[in-house]
Coordinates of C-alpha atoms in Angstrom, one line a residue:
Chain A
M1 CA -38.2 -21.1 16.5
K2 CA -36.6 -19.1 13.7
T3 CA -34.5 -20.6 10.9
V4 CA -32.2 -19.1 8.3
R5 CA -30.0 -20.6 5.6
V6 CA -26.8 -18.8 5.0
F7 CA -24.0 -18.9 2.5
A8 CA -20.5 -17.5 3.0
P9 CA -17.9 -17.6 0.3
A10 CA -14.4 -19.1 0.2
S11 CA -11.7 -16.5 0.2
I12 CA -8.1 -15.9 -0.7
A13 CA -5.9 -14.3 1.9
N14 CA -2.4 -12.7 1.3
L15 CA -3.4 -11.3 -2.1
G16 CA 0.0 -11.3 -3.7
C17 CA 1.8 -8.4 -2.1
G18 CA -1.0 -8.0 0.5
F19 CA 0.6 -10.5 2.9
D20 CA -1.5 -10.6 6.1
I21 CA -3.5 -7.5 5.1
M22 CA -5.7 -8.3 2.2
G23 CA -8.2 -10.9 1.1
L24 CA -10.6 -11.6 -1.7
A25 CA -14.0 -13.3 -1.7
L26 CA -14.7 -16.0 -4.3
D27 CA -18.2 -16.1 -5.5
E28 CA -20.2 -19.4 -5.7
V29 CA -17.7 -21.6 -3.8
G30 CA -18.4 -21.6 -0.1
D31 CA -20.2 -23.0 2.9
V32 CA -23.9 -23.3 3.6
L33 CA -25.3 -23.5 7.1
E34 CA -28.9 -23.9 8.3
M35 CA -29.2 -22.2 11.6
S36 CA -32.1 -22.1 14.0
V37 CA -32.7 -20.3 17.3
S38 CA -35.2 -21.2 19.9
E39 CA -35.7 -20.6 23.7
G40 CA -33.1 -22.2 25.9
D41 CA -29.4 -22.3 26.2
G42 CA -27.4 -24.7 24.2
L43 CA -25.7 -25.4 20.9
T44 CA -25.8 -28.4 18.5
I45 CA -23.9 -28.8 15.3
K46 CA -24.9 -31.4 12.8
N47 CA -22.7 -32.1 9.8
E48 CA -24.6 -33.1 6.6
S49 CA -22.0 -31.8 4.2
G50 CA -20.3 -35.2 3.6
V51 CA -16.9 -33.5 4.5
P52 CA -15.3 -35.1 7.5
L53 CA -15.2 -32.7 10.5
P54 CA -14.4 -33.2 14.2
E55 CA -17.4 -34.6 16.2
D56 CA -16.6 -32.5 19.3
I57 CA -18.3 -29.2 18.9
E58 CA -15.5 -27.5 20.9
Q59 CA -13.3 -28.3 17.9
N60 CA -15.7 -26.7 15.4
V61 CA -15.1 -23.1 14.5
I62 CA -18.8 -22.4 14.6
T63 CA -18.9 -22.8 18.4
P64 CA -16.8 -19.8 19.5
V65 CA -18.4 -17.7 16.8
V66 CA -21.9 -18.4 18.1
R67 CA -20.8 -17.8 21.7
K68 CA -19.1 -14.6 20.8
F69 CA -22.2 -13.3 19.1
L70 CA -24.4 -14.1 22.2
E71 CA -21.9 -12.5 24.5
M72 CA -21.5 -9.4 22.4
T73 CA -25.3 -8.9 22.1
G74 CA -26.2 -10.1 25.6
N75 CA -28.5 -12.8 24.3
R76 CA -29.0 -16.4 25.3
A77 CA -30.7 -19.1 23.1
Q78 CA -30.7 -22.6 22.0
V79 CA -28.8 -22.6 18.7
D80 CA -29.0 -25.5 16.3
V81 CA -26.7 -25.6 13.3
V82 CA -26.7 -27.9 10.3
I83 CA -23.7 -27.8 8.0
K84 CA -25.2 -28.4 4.5
R85 CA -22.2 -27.6 2.4
K86 CA -18.5 -27.3 3.4
I87 CA -15.2 -26.5 1.6
Y88 CA -12.6 -29.1 2.4
P89 CA -10.5 -28.0 5.4
G90 CA -6.8 -27.3 4.6
S91 CA -7.6 -26.1 1.1
G92 CA -6.0 -22.7 1.5
I93 CA -9.2 -21.0 0.4
G94 CA -10.5 -20.0 3.8
S95 CA -12.4 -23.2 4.8
S96 CA -12.6 -22.2 8.5
S97 CA -13.5 -18.6 7.6
A98 CA -16.4 -19.6 5.4
S99 CA -18.0 -21.5 8.3
S100 CA -17.1 -18.7 10.8
A101 CA -18.5 -16.0 8.5
A102 CA -21.7 -17.9 7.8
A103 CA -22.2 -18.6 11.5
A104 CA -21.6 -15.0 12.5
F105 CA -23.8 -13.6 9.6
G106 CA -26.5 -16.2 10.3
M107 CA -26.7 -15.3 14.1
N108 CA -26.9 -11.6 13.2
E109 CA -29.8 -12.3 10.8
L110 CA -31.6 -14.5 13.4
F111 CA -31.5 -11.7 16.0
G112 CA -32.5 -8.9 13.7
C113 CA -29.1 -7.6 12.8
P114 CA -28.0 -5.9 16.0
L115 CA -24.3 -6.0 14.9
S116 CA -22.6 -3.9 12.3
E117 CA -20.8 -5.6 9.4
E118 CA -17.5 -5.0 11.2
D119 CA -18.7 -6.6 14.4
V120 CA -19.9 -9.6 12.4
V121 CA -16.3 -9.9 11.2
V122 CA -15.1 -9.6 14.9
C123 CA -17.4 -12.6 15.7
A124 CA -16.1 -14.6 12.7
M125 CA -12.5 -14.0 13.8
E126 CA -13.2 -16.1 16.9
G127 CA -13.4 -19.1 14.5
E128 CA -10.1 -18.1 13.0
N129 CA -8.6 -18.0 16.4
L130 CA -9.7 -21.6 17.1
A131 CA -8.5 -22.8 13.7
S132 CA -5.1 -21.2 13.7
G133 CA -4.5 -19.6 17.1
G134 CA -4.7 -16.0 16.0
Y135 CA -7.3 -13.3 15.4
H136 CA -6.8 -12.9 11.7
A137 CA -9.2 -11.1 9.4
D138 CA -7.7 -11.6 6.0
N139 CA -10.1 -14.5 5.2
A140 CA -12.9 -13.7 7.7
A141 CA -13.4 -10.1 6.5
P142 CA -13.9 -10.9 2.8
A143 CA -16.0 -13.9 3.6
V144 CA -18.4 -11.7 5.5
M145 CA -18.1 -8.5 3.4
G146 CA -17.4 -9.8 0.0
G147 CA -15.1 -8.3 -2.6
I148 CA -11.5 -7.3 -1.8
V149 CA -10.9 -6.2 1.8
L150 CA -7.9 -4.3 3.1
I151 CA -7.1 -4.7 6.8
R152 CA -5.3 -1.5 7.5
G153 CA -4.6 -2.5 11.1
Y154 CA -5.9 -4.5 14.0
E155 CA -5.7 -2.0 16.9
P156 CA -8.4 -0.9 16.4
L157 CA -9.7 -3.2 13.6
D158 CA -9.8 -1.0 10.4
L159 CA -11.4 -2.7 7.4
I160 CA -11.6 -1.1 4.0
K161 CA -13.6 -2.5 1.2
L162 CA -11.7 -1.9 -2.0
P163 CA -13.4 -1.6 -5.4
V164 CA -13.5 -4.8 -7.5
P165 CA -12.9 -4.3 -11.2
G166 CA -16.0 -5.2 -13.3
D167 CA -14.3 -8.0 -15.1
F168 CA -12.2 -9.8 -12.7
Y169 CA -11.9 -13.6 -12.6
C170 CA -10.0 -16.0 -10.5
A171 CA -8.8 -19.6 -11.1
V172 CA -7.9 -21.4 -7.9
I173 CA -6.5 -24.8 -7.5
H174 CA -6.2 -26.8 -4.4
P175 CA -3.5 -29.5 -4.9
K176 CA -3.9 -32.1 -2.2
L177 CA -0.6 -31.6 -0.5
V178 CA -0.4 -31.5 3.2
V179 CA 0.9 -28.1 4.3
S180 CA -0.3 -26.9 7.7
T181 CA -0.8 -23.2 8.3
K182 CA 1.6 -23.6 11.3
E183 CA 4.3 -25.0 9.1
A184 CA 3.8 -22.4 6.4
R185 CA 4.1 -19.7 9.1
S186 CA 7.1 -21.1 10.8
I187 CA 9.1 -21.1 7.6
L188 CA 8.9 -17.3 7.4
P189 CA 11.8 -15.3 9.0
K190 CA 11.0 -12.9 11.9
K191 CA 12.9 -10.1 10.2
V192 CA 12.8 -9.1 6.6
D193 CA 15.3 -7.4 4.3
M194 CA 14.6 -3.7 4.1
H195 CA 14.7 -3.7 0.3
A196 CA 12.2 -6.5 0.0
A197 CA 9.9 -4.7 2.5
I198 CA 10.1 -1.5 0.5
A199 CA 9.3 -3.4 -2.7
Q200 CA 6.4 -5.0 -0.9
W201 CA 4.7 -1.7 0.2
G202 CA 5.4 -0.2 -3.2
N203 CA 3.4 -3.0 -4.7
V204 CA 0.6 -2.7 -2.0
G205 CA 0.3 0.9 -3.0
G206 CA 0.2 -0.1 -6.7
L207 CA -2.4 -2.8 -6.1
V208 CA -4.7 -0.5 -4.2
A209 CA -4.2 2.3 -6.8
G210 CA -4.9 -0.2 -9.6
L211 CA -8.1 -1.4 -8.0
Y212 CA -9.4 2.2 -7.4
S213 CA -8.5 3.4 -10.9
G214 CA -9.6 0.2 -12.6
N215 CA -6.1 -0.1 -14.1
I216 CA -5.9 -3.9 -14.6
G217 CA -2.3 -3.8 -15.8
L218 CA -1.2 -2.0 -12.7
V219 CA -3.0 -4.6 -10.6
G220 CA -1.1 -7.3 -12.4
R221 CA 2.3 -5.7 -12.1
S222 CA 1.7 -5.1 -8.4
M223 CA 0.8 -8.7 -7.5
R224 CA 4.3 -9.6 -6.4
D225 CA 5.1 -11.0 -3.0
S226 CA 8.8 -10.4 -2.0
I227 CA 8.2 -11.6 1.6
A228 CA 6.3 -14.9 2.0
E229 CA 6.3 -16.4 -1.5
P230 CA 10.0 -16.9 -1.9
Y231 CA 9.8 -19.2 1.1
R232 CA 6.5 -20.8 0.7
K233 CA 6.7 -21.7 -2.9
S234 CA 9.1 -24.5 -1.9
F235 CA 6.0 -26.4 -0.7
I236 CA 4.5 -26.3 -4.2
P237 CA 6.4 -28.5 -6.8
G238 CA 7.2 -26.6 -10.0
F239 CA 5.7 -23.3 -8.8
D240 CA 7.9 -21.0 -10.9
E241 CA 7.4 -23.0 -14.1
L242 CA 3.7 -23.1 -13.5
R243 CA 3.5 -19.4 -13.0
E244 CA 5.5 -18.7 -16.2
K245 CA 2.9 -20.8 -18.2
V246 CA -0.1 -19.2 -16.5
L247 CA 1.2 -15.7 -17.2
E248 CA 2.0 -16.6 -20.8
S249 CA -1.5 -17.8 -21.2
G250 CA -2.8 -14.3 -20.4
S251 CA -3.5 -14.1 -16.7
L252 CA -2.5 -11.0 -14.8
A253 CA -0.9 -12.7 -11.9
M254 CA -0.4 -16.0 -10.2
N255 CA 0.3 -16.3 -6.4
I256 CA -0.1 -18.6 -3.5
A257 CA -3.5 -18.5 -1.8
G258 CA -3.3 -17.9 1.9
S259 CA -0.5 -19.9 3.3
G260 CA -0.8 -22.5 0.5
P261 CA -0.7 -25.0 -0.9
S262 CA -3.5 -23.6 -3.1
V263 CA -2.5 -21.4 -5.9
F264 CA -4.6 -18.8 -7.7
A265 CA -4.5 -16.8 -10.9
L266 CA -6.3 -13.5 -11.6
A267 CA -7.5 -12.6 -15.1
N268 CA -9.6 -9.9 -16.7
R269 CA -11.6 -12.4 -18.9
Y270 CA -13.4 -15.6 -18.0
E271 CA -11.7 -17.5 -20.8
K272 CA -8.3 -16.5 -19.6
A273 CA -9.1 -17.7 -16.1
Q274 CA -10.4 -20.9 -17.6
R275 CA -7.1 -21.3 -19.5
A276 CA -5.1 -20.7 -16.2
G277 CA -7.3 -23.3 -14.5
A278 CA -6.6 -25.9 -17.2
I279 CA -2.8 -25.2 -17.1
M280 CA -2.8 -25.6 -13.3
E281 CA -4.9 -28.8 -13.5
K282 CA -2.4 -30.3 -16.1
H283 CA 0.5 -29.3 -13.9
F284 CA -0.7 -31.2 -10.8
S285 CA -2.1 -34.0 -12.8
D286 CA 1.3 -34.6 -14.5
L287 CA 2.8 -34.7 -11.0
D288 CA 0.2 -37.2 -9.9
I289 CA -1.1 -34.8 -7.2
P290 CA -4.9 -34.9 -6.8
Y291 CA -6.6 -31.5 -6.9
E292 CA -9.8 -29.5 -6.9
C293 CA -10.0 -26.5 -9.2
Y294 CA -12.5 -23.6 -9.4
V295 CA -12.8 -20.8 -11.9
V296 CA -15.1 -18.0 -10.6
K297 CA -15.8 -14.3 -10.9
V298 CA -14.5 -12.1 -8.1
S299 CA -17.6 -10.4 -6.9
N300 CA -18.7 -7.9 -4.2
R301 CA -21.0 -10.5 -2.6
G302 CA -20.1 -11.8 0.8
A303 CA -22.1 -13.8 3.4
R304 CA -25.8 -13.8 2.6
L305 CA -29.1 -15.6 3.0
T306 CA -29.6 -18.3 0.5
A307 CA -32.3 -20.7 -0.7
Y308 CA -30.0 -23.5 -1.5
Chain B
M1 CA 18.7 31.6 -28.7
K2 CA 15.6 30.4 -26.9
T3 CA 14.9 31.1 -23.2
V4 CA 12.4 29.8 -20.7
R5 CA 11.9 30.5 -17.0
V6 CA 10.8 27.4 -15.1
F7 CA 9.6 26.7 -11.6
A8 CA 9.7 23.3 -9.8
P9 CA 8.2 22.8 -6.4
A10 CA 9.7 21.7 -3.1
S11 CA 8.5 18.2 -2.1
I12 CA 8.2 15.9 0.8
A13 CA 9.4 12.3 0.4
N14 CA 8.7 9.4 2.6
L15 CA 5.1 10.4 3.1
G16 CA 4.5 8.9 6.6
C17 CA 4.1 5.2 5.9
G18 CA 5.3 5.7 2.3
F19 CA 9.0 5.4 3.1
D20 CA 11.0 5.4 -0.1
I21 CA 8.0 5.0 -2.3
M22 CA 5.9 8.2 -2.1
G23 CA 6.4 12.0 -2.3
L24 CA 4.2 15.1 -2.3
A25 CA 4.7 18.4 -4.1
L26 CA 4.4 21.6 -2.2
D27 CA 2.9 24.4 -4.2
E28 CA 4.5 27.9 -4.2
V29 CA 7.7 27.0 -2.4
G30 CA 10.4 25.9 -4.9
D31 CA 13.2 26.8 -7.3
V32 CA 13.2 29.1 -10.3
L33 CA 15.6 28.7 -13.2
E34 CA 16.1 30.8 -16.3
M35 CA 17.4 28.5 -19.0
S36 CA 18.7 29.3 -22.5
V37 CA 19.9 27.2 -25.4
S38 CA 21.9 28.4 -28.4
E39 CA 24.2 26.8 -30.9
G40 CA 27.4 25.3 -29.5
D41 CA 28.3 22.8 -26.9
G42 CA 28.8 23.9 -23.3
L43 CA 27.1 24.7 -20.0
T44 CA 27.2 27.6 -17.7
I45 CA 25.4 28.0 -14.4
K46 CA 25.1 31.4 -12.7
N47 CA 23.7 31.6 -9.2
E48 CA 21.6 34.7 -8.6
S49 CA 19.5 33.2 -5.8
G50 CA 21.5 34.5 -2.9
V51 CA 21.7 31.0 -1.5
P52 CA 25.3 29.7 -1.3
L53 CA 26.0 26.9 -3.8
P54 CA 29.2 25.2 -4.9
E55 CA 31.0 27.2 -7.7
D56 CA 32.1 24.1 -9.5
I57 CA 29.4 23.2 -12.0
E58 CA 30.4 19.5 -11.6
Q59 CA 29.0 19.8 -8.0
N60 CA 25.7 21.3 -9.1
V61 CA 22.8 18.9 -9.7
I62 CA 21.7 20.8 -12.8
T63 CA 24.8 19.6 -14.7
P64 CA 24.1 15.9 -14.8
V65 CA 20.4 16.6 -15.6
V66 CA 21.2 18.8 -18.6
R67 CA 23.8 16.2 -19.9
K68 CA 21.3 13.3 -19.4
F69 CA 18.7 15.2 -21.4
L70 CA 21.0 15.9 -24.3
E71 CA 22.2 12.3 -24.3
M72 CA 18.7 10.9 -24.2
T73 CA 17.4 13.1 -27.0
G74 CA 20.6 13.0 -29.1
N75 CA 21.1 16.8 -29.0
R76 CA 24.0 19.1 -28.5
A77 CA 23.8 22.8 -27.5
Q78 CA 25.2 25.6 -25.5
V79 CA 23.0 25.7 -22.3
D80 CA 23.1 28.7 -20.0
V81 CA 21.3 28.5 -16.7
V82 CA 20.6 31.2 -14.2
I83 CA 19.4 30.2 -10.7
K84 CA 16.9 32.8 -9.8
R85 CA 15.3 31.3 -6.7
K86 CA 16.6 28.4 -4.6
I87 CA 15.4 26.4 -1.5
Y88 CA 18.1 26.1 1.1
P89 CA 20.1 22.9 0.6
G90 CA 19.7 20.4 3.5
S91 CA 16.1 21.5 4.3
G92 CA 14.6 18.1 3.9
I93 CA 12.0 19.4 1.4
G94 CA 13.7 18.3 -1.8
S95 CA 16.1 21.2 -2.5
S96 CA 18.2 19.2 -5.0
S97 CA 15.1 17.7 -6.6
A98 CA 13.6 21.1 -7.2
S99 CA 16.7 22.2 -9.1
S100 CA 16.9 18.9 -10.9
A101 CA 13.2 18.9 -11.8
A102 CA 13.3 22.5 -13.0
A103 CA 16.4 21.8 -15.2
A104 CA 14.9 18.6 -16.7
F105 CA 11.5 20.2 -17.3
G106 CA 13.2 23.4 -18.8
M107 CA 15.3 21.4 -21.2
N108 CA 12.3 19.5 -22.4
E109 CA 10.4 22.7 -23.0
L110 CA 13.4 24.3 -24.8
F111 CA 13.6 21.4 -27.2
G112 CA 9.9 21.1 -28.0
C113 CA 9.0 18.4 -25.4
P114 CA 10.5 15.3 -26.9
L115 CA 10.4 13.4 -23.6
S116 CA 7.5 12.0 -21.8
E117 CA 6.8 13.2 -18.2
E118 CA 8.3 9.9 -16.9
D119 CA 11.5 10.5 -18.9
V120 CA 11.7 14.0 -17.5
V121 CA 11.7 12.4 -14.1
V122 CA 14.5 10.0 -15.3
C123 CA 16.6 13.0 -16.2
A124 CA 15.9 14.7 -12.9
M125 CA 17.0 11.6 -11.1
E126 CA 20.5 12.2 -12.3
G127 CA 20.6 15.2 -10.1
E128 CA 19.4 13.1 -7.1
N129 CA 22.2 10.7 -7.9
L130 CA 24.8 13.4 -7.7
A131 CA 23.3 14.8 -4.5
S132 CA 22.8 11.6 -2.6
G133 CA 24.5 8.8 -4.5
G134 CA 21.3 7.0 -5.6
Y135 CA 18.6 7.1 -8.3
H136 CA 15.7 8.1 -6.0
A137 CA 12.4 9.4 -7.4
D138 CA 10.5 10.1 -4.2
N139 CA 11.3 13.8 -4.4
A140 CA 12.1 14.1 -8.2
A141 CA 8.8 12.6 -9.3
P142 CA 6.5 14.9 -7.4
A143 CA 8.7 17.9 -8.2
V144 CA 8.2 17.1 -11.9
M145 CA 4.7 15.8 -11.9
G146 CA 3.1 17.6 -9.0
G147 CA 0.6 16.1 -6.5
I148 CA 1.3 12.9 -4.7
V149 CA 3.3 10.3 -6.6
L150 CA 3.7 6.6 -5.8
I151 CA 6.8 4.9 -7.0
R152 CA 5.6 1.4 -7.3
G153 CA 9.0 0.1 -8.3
Y154 CA 12.2 1.1 -10.1
E155 CA 12.8 -1.9 -12.4
P156 CA 11.2 -0.6 -14.5
L157 CA 10.4 2.8 -13.1
D158 CA 6.6 2.8 -12.4
L159 CA 5.2 6.1 -11.3
I160 CA 1.5 6.5 -10.3
K161 CA 0.0 9.9 -9.7
L162 CA -2.4 9.6 -6.8
P163 CA -5.5 11.8 -6.4
V164 CA -5.0 14.8 -4.1
P165 CA -8.0 15.6 -1.9
G166 CA -9.5 19.0 -2.8
D167 CA -8.8 20.5 0.6
F168 CA -5.4 19.3 1.6
Y169 CA -2.8 21.6 3.3
C170 CA 0.6 21.1 4.6
A171 CA 2.7 22.9 7.2
V172 CA 6.4 22.2 7.0
I173 CA 9.1 23.4 9.2
H174 CA 12.8 23.2 8.6
P175 CA 14.7 23.5 11.9
K176 CA 18.3 24.4 11.2
L177 CA 19.8 21.2 12.6
V178 CA 22.5 19.5 10.7
V179 CA 21.4 15.9 9.7
S180 CA 22.9 14.5 6.5
T181 CA 20.9 12.2 4.3
K182 CA 23.8 9.8 4.7
E183 CA 23.6 9.8 8.5
A184 CA 19.8 9.6 8.4
R185 CA 20.2 6.5 6.1
S186 CA 22.9 4.8 8.1
I187 CA 20.8 4.9 11.3
L188 CA 18.3 2.6 9.7
P189 CA 18.6 -1.2 10.2
K190 CA 19.2 -3.4 7.1
K191 CA 16.5 -5.8 8.3
V192 CA 13.1 -4.9 9.8
D193 CA 10.8 -6.7 12.1
M194 CA 8.1 -8.6 10.2
H195 CA 5.3 -7.1 12.3
A196 CA 6.5 -3.6 11.7
A197 CA 6.7 -4.3 8.0
I198 CA 3.2 -5.7 7.8
A199 CA 1.9 -2.7 9.8
Q200 CA 3.7 -0.4 7.2
W201 CA 2.1 -2.0 4.2
G202 CA -1.3 -2.1 5.8
N203 CA -0.9 1.7 6.2
V204 CA 0.4 2.2 2.7
G205 CA -2.8 0.4 1.5
G206 CA -4.9 2.6 3.7
L207 CA -3.2 5.8 2.6
V208 CA -3.7 5.1 -1.1
A209 CA -7.3 4.0 -0.5
G210 CA -7.9 7.2 1.5
L211 CA -6.6 9.4 -1.3
Y212 CA -8.7 7.6 -3.9
S213 CA -11.8 7.6 -1.9
G214 CA -11.3 11.1 -0.5
N215 CA -11.5 9.7 3.0
I216 CA -9.4 12.2 4.9
G217 CA -9.8 10.3 8.2
L218 CA -8.4 7.2 6.7
V219 CA -5.5 9.2 5.2
G220 CA -4.7 10.5 8.7
R221 CA -4.9 7.1 10.4
S222 CA -2.6 5.6 7.8
M223 CA 0.1 8.2 8.1
R224 CA 2.2 6.1 10.5
D225 CA 5.8 5.1 9.8
S226 CA 6.8 2.0 11.8
I227 CA 10.1 1.7 10.0
A228 CA 12.2 4.8 9.7
E229 CA 10.6 7.3 12.0
P230 CA 11.3 5.3 15.3
Y231 CA 15.0 5.8 14.5
R232 CA 15.1 9.2 12.8
K233 CA 12.9 11.0 15.3
S234 CA 16.0 10.9 17.7
F235 CA 17.5 13.6 15.5
I236 CA 14.6 16.0 16.2
P237 CA 14.4 17.2 19.8
G238 CA 11.0 16.8 21.4
F239 CA 9.5 15.1 18.3
D240 CA 6.8 13.0 20.2
E241 CA 5.6 16.0 22.3
L242 CA 5.5 18.2 19.2
R243 CA 3.4 15.6 17.4
E244 CA 1.0 15.3 20.2
K245 CA 0.4 19.1 20.2
V246 CA 0.1 19.3 16.5
L247 CA -2.5 16.4 16.3
E248 CA -4.5 17.9 19.2
S249 CA -4.7 21.2 17.3
G250 CA -6.6 19.4 14.5
S251 CA -4.0 18.2 12.0
L252 CA -4.4 14.8 10.4
A253 CA -0.8 13.7 10.8
M254 CA 2.7 14.8 11.6
N255 CA 5.7 13.1 10.2
I256 CA 9.3 13.6 9.3
A257 CA 9.9 15.1 5.8
G258 CA 12.3 13.0 3.7
S259 CA 15.2 11.9 5.9
G260 CA 14.6 15.0 8.2
P261 CA 15.2 17.2 10.0
S262 CA 12.2 18.9 8.5
V263 CA 8.8 18.0 9.9
F264 CA 5.4 18.3 8.2
A265 CA 1.8 18.2 9.2
L266 CA -1.2 17.5 7.0
A267 CA -4.6 19.1 7.5
N268 CA -7.9 19.4 5.7
R269 CA -8.2 23.2 6.4
Y270 CA -5.9 26.0 5.9
E271 CA -6.4 27.3 9.4
K272 CA -5.5 23.9 10.9
A273 CA -2.3 23.9 8.9
Q274 CA -1.6 27.4 10.0
R275 CA -2.1 26.3 13.6
A276 CA 0.2 23.4 13.2
G277 CA 2.8 25.7 11.7
A278 CA 2.5 28.1 14.7
I279 CA 2.9 25.2 17.1
M280 CA 6.0 23.9 15.3
E281 CA 7.5 27.4 15.2
K282 CA 7.0 27.8 18.9
H283 CA 8.5 24.4 19.6
F284 CA 11.8 25.1 17.8
S285 CA 11.8 28.7 18.9
D286 CA 11.6 27.6 22.6
L287 CA 14.6 25.3 21.9
D288 CA 16.6 28.2 20.4
I289 CA 16.8 26.4 17.1
P290 CA 16.4 28.7 14.0
Y291 CA 13.8 27.5 11.4
E292 CA 12.0 28.3 8.3
C293 CA 8.3 27.4 8.1
Y294 CA 5.8 27.2 5.2
V295 CA 2.1 26.6 5.1
V296 CA 0.9 25.7 1.7
K297 CA -1.9 23.9 -0.2
V298 CA -1.0 20.5 -1.6
S299 CA -1.7 20.8 -5.3
N300 CA -1.5 18.9 -8.5
R301 CA 0.9 21.4 -10.0
G302 CA 4.4 20.3 -10.6
A303 CA 7.3 21.8 -12.7
R304 CA 6.0 24.5 -15.0
L305 CA 6.8 27.6 -17.0
T306 CA 6.6 30.7 -14.9
A307 CA 6.8 34.5 -15.4
Y308 CA 8.4 35.2 -12.1

């Protein structure tokens, strides 16, 4: 029997203008799995995280990920997984992706790394498909690869790791509002205004240019979503007022994380991200909405072996 | 009296996926103006280029550019312009922008460079407005600044000069078909399919990333326009077959230049661009459509003083 302990980070998809094509890994916050393989043919998943999860392993995102790995690599084995740490599902910071990425990365480690990083993402996307009915990579790719990942396209999958500025911090708050990904998707129109679309790809170009050139001001100016945010912000009480306060306090940008209801701010100093976090906490506290808030460095570290 | 001779390059707007937000300067091909200022208050434009242009100076793009410069800088003067070399209007390679950019750059030189490069673009955009009824920068900005320019947004104008790979060549052909910019614009829908829009901004991200990282393959993969090209290619007989041949011959991409009917190919070797040019020439020759074809290096040089 061989055992590994793996960590995969939480992540933020739909990075401002990067709706459906970009995601960012959050360091420190994430899932921890202990995974073992031995001779045989089966799968067990034990949840020691304290976070309620479905008992049926067919409902757990880890299951299709493990199966996909075995199928892709032509292996069979008894796989036993213990969930040690778990982000709350529905948080909007890639809870399912963190488990999926950890499972895919862990399997690859257990079998001597037969798969490329991109194929590890492909495995992790099986978990996304179970969770949301679609093969999305905007959380799964950063959760595996770390940093900021651009998904140029899906046919074929084309993942580009973008440079992360040296000083880049993120405050993210998960207000405990119930917004399903399905509901957040169905509110979006099937067709978008040409002008809004052009503004969006101008900003995507600006964001990528800002990340490569280390031009933090340009990154901030480009973090505008003309497509999804105008609709989805209606799920988040006081979104516009909150953003105004967060930007006034020195953050570069504030946007919806994934399909919401989490909200995140980016800043070029830790203190500014802390300030944004405090403003966001007060906002939801005043509204009597419970929340969880994290202030972390954006790093290049993705899924990895861990001792904890 | 003070005199300068200025060159401004032809340019290609709507760089593949960069519809309405990107343009590229072509070296060598362009307009040459001789401009003089003396005491007084007036404007003359003499056309020695051999290319037919309207006699009425109110119809010449140089006029609003010169006036805008004088207004922005608070000057008055007698300005005399001689058009020495001129790209054929309607070529789809930024004929009006080359004149506008040369005029704006020339005025700035004559008055000791009071305007920033961005403000020189603002002046040149007055010519674009006369030519096409809109303040576009996707030809004017590269014609002034050179290289590949991203227009992140217009309010305020946000121009980002993107890095040009060391070996980057362009073949561009102007088939003498009559397609007005107005007609090419009116064929486009006011709303676009969400999936096509997402594909477009994924590609914009990929193109910018490819240019910064010098990943020529990524540049090529990203040069896909899901928005305008599917409509506008109907103006260009045999567009799909032509592209297939050009790509088979080793070019990275082939797309419509501006609103057409010109077509351009990008390549990472001069010989490949020459091959693309030859294929494009044969294509239009076989169709009995007259053309002009250029094969040039994509360079960082924009408007400049010249001896010729």
